[in-house]
């Protein structure tokens, strides 16, 4: 088994366009060209190493000489010509590896052959691998032939470094860009070979091989061969991890957990363990970087195709990613990137790595701190917004609303204010704070308040008219009292009436709705009426009567539901 299997790289080298892995955009075009006989005289195949450039060149050479071409443009792989190709004895294919044969003599030897037309078949194919390695002289010698090629000659130039090809050559070639082969394509190809060869392969193991091959199928096949060479007929994850000098996924998952838990001691021990196993700091942290990148991908929607991990591990990534926020991930990637940049220059690479690990353990602290700071800032902003309005903080509103909810049905404002007195003690503190903020109001708020300010002169004018027209004839004692005691304006939106006794106050309150309507009709709208009697200390009265009244007025404007509530409970004097 061992002996026969070491050849899988060659054995499973694709012999038809359809079996080329991951390059269908190129093989489809080539098949069409073969079928329609629209061949270019020169092709340039570019792309990373080991992705099928030379393989495709050989299949093309075979196809254009095939005697019984398949309907879809594939070589039949059975005719005489195909047979000679398969057995490596065709006279119509010439390969030059410019990496080792790059002198002008090598090119001349090749060019000399071109003069002879094919003895069998239609085309002679010249494949020059690593064409960018040709010396300048060799390039020039070749250019002549490329400018005037005989019709039976097809050139296929292959290179991993397209930018090194001079424009005069580029312009004469049809250019085909080969892809890096995706991990999943390599994995499924290795799975296919495993099935064909009765090899028990673990998907996770094939994934590791594919990743190690870095997009090159040829490398993947070589690694696969090597592993099978050791283990006979199985490819296990454990064996592959050990033999390819790969750090196990488990290490990374564990590392992330420790970092997230800020467990500096444990993460340093993990690193020590890896050092003892022969890995260095860069190997570990660059692997961790890749791992975190995968976690980020797992968090994003619709990025599944970017996640090159085995199906069996995908869930684990998704689960772990749930617990990490993006700030954590991005900060970690940033730290790891910085680590990598300065790794080579650092004199003590172990310490350098340990510092990076410690930094990683501090990310969560930084995030928590930023969060706390933001919360405080937000809270401060909200508080400011609420208190700078000529209203109240939510808290006070809530308490007042509650008080109203709980108050028994009363028919006038006065009673309502009285009920609100119970709120007074609760809100006293907030109030004083609030007043402070009010005095520090912004210009905007000041501007707004200006509109609300009562035009005092006009108010008195209208009051006198009202007293004359509506009160004088009906309630002379009230009239006398009110003429005697001019109202006061304790603040921008309050009017305070003083009465000699509670009876007068009550009479006024009964008719307050009408008075308010009268004032509103004359466009005096933003004011709150407070009433008091001289029987109790004026100072104390104003203290608690002023505030709830203005608050209530404000609340009504701000919260229509409150008004409905008042109506429902029969509390509103305006009814
Ligand atoms: Zn054939």
mmCIF file of N, CA and C in Angstrom, residues 418 421 498-500 505 532-542 544-545:
data_model
loop_
_atom_site.group_PDB
_atom_site.id
_atom_site.type_symbol
_atom_site.label_atom_id
_atom_site.label_comp_id
_atom_site.label_asym_id
_atom_site.label_seq_id
_atom_site.Cartn_x
_atom_site.Cartn_y
_atom_site.Cartn_z
ATOM 1 N N UNK A 418 -53.867 70.549 46.706
ATOM 2 C CA UNK A 418 -53.756 70.111 48.098
ATOM 3 C C UNK A 418 -53.279 68.672 48.157
ATOM 4 N N UNK A 421 -49.791 68.125 47.687
ATOM 5 C CA UNK A 421 -48.893 68.492 48.771
ATOM 6 C C UNK A 421 -48.176 67.279 49.347
ATOM 7 N N UNK A 498 -53.407 86.037 46.713
ATOM 8 C CA UNK A 498 -53.514 85.899 48.169
ATOM 9 C C UNK A 498 -54.909 86.320 48.609
ATOM 10 N N UNK A 499 -55.429 85.578 49.551
ATOM 11 C CA UNK A 499 -56.748 85.918 50.092
ATOM 12 C C UNK A 499 -56.664 86.038 51.603
ATOM 13 N N UNK A 500 -57.599 86.825 52.131
ATOM 14 C CA UNK A 500 -57.592 87.016 53.583
ATOM 15 C C UNK A 500 -57.979 85.750 54.330
ATOM 16 N N UNK A 505 -60.807 82.342 49.197
ATOM 17 C CA UNK A 505 -59.955 81.517 48.323
ATOM 18 C C UNK A 505 -60.804 80.467 47.610
ATOM 19 N N UNK A 532 -53.440 81.271 47.858
ATOM 20 C CA UNK A 532 -53.027 81.058 49.251
ATOM 21 C C UNK A 532 -53.823 82.009 50.148
ATOM 22 N N UNK A 533 -53.821 81.717 51.406
ATOM 23 C CA UNK A 533 -54.438 82.652 52.363
ATOM 24 C C UNK A 533 -53.360 83.133 53.308
ATOM 25 N N UNK A 534 -53.664 84.255 53.934
ATOM 26 C CA UNK A 534 -52.664 84.804 54.841
ATOM 27 C C UNK A 534 -52.645 84.087 56.170
ATOM 28 N N UNK A 535 -53.568 83.147 56.327
ATOM 29 C CA UNK A 535 -53.661 82.479 57.618
ATOM 30 C C UNK A 535 -52.409 81.645 57.921
ATOM 31 N N UNK A 536 -51.782 81.183 56.885
ATOM 32 C CA UNK A 536 -50.517 80.491 57.139
ATOM 33 C C UNK A 536 -49.361 81.297 56.543
ATOM 34 N N UNK A 537 -48.225 80.972 57.024
ATOM 35 C CA UNK A 537 -47.044 81.733 56.618
ATOM 36 C C UNK A 537 -46.895 81.721 55.090
ATOM 37 N N UNK A 538 -46.729 82.887 54.588
ATOM 38 C CA UNK A 538 -46.664 83.054 53.138
ATOM 39 C C UNK A 538 -45.474 82.291 52.544
ATOM 40 N N UNK A 539 -44.403 82.426 53.255
ATOM 41 C CA UNK A 539 -43.172 81.822 52.746
ATOM 42 C C UNK A 539 -43.340 80.310 52.554
ATOM 43 N N UNK A 540 -43.918 79.720 53.577
ATOM 44 C CA UNK A 540 -44.081 78.281 53.524
ATOM 45 C C UNK A 540 -45.095 77.884 52.448
ATOM 46 N N UNK A 541 -46.145 78.648 52.358
ATOM 47 C CA UNK A 541 -47.156 78.384 51.334
ATOM 48 C C UNK A 541 -46.547 78.319 49.934
ATOM 49 N N UNK A 542 -45.862 79.423 49.645
ATOM 50 C CA UNK A 542 -45.345 79.525 48.274
ATOM 51 C C UNK A 542 -44.410 78.367 47.973
ATOM 52 N N UNK A 544 -44.510 75.239 48.774
ATOM 53 C CA UNK A 544 -45.048 73.992 48.230
ATOM 54 C C UNK A 544 -46.170 74.195 47.237
ATOM 55 N N UNK A 545 -46.775 75.333 47.255
ATOM 56 C CA UNK A 545 -47.875 75.513 46.317
ATOM 57 C C UNK A 545 -47.387 75.865 44.912
#
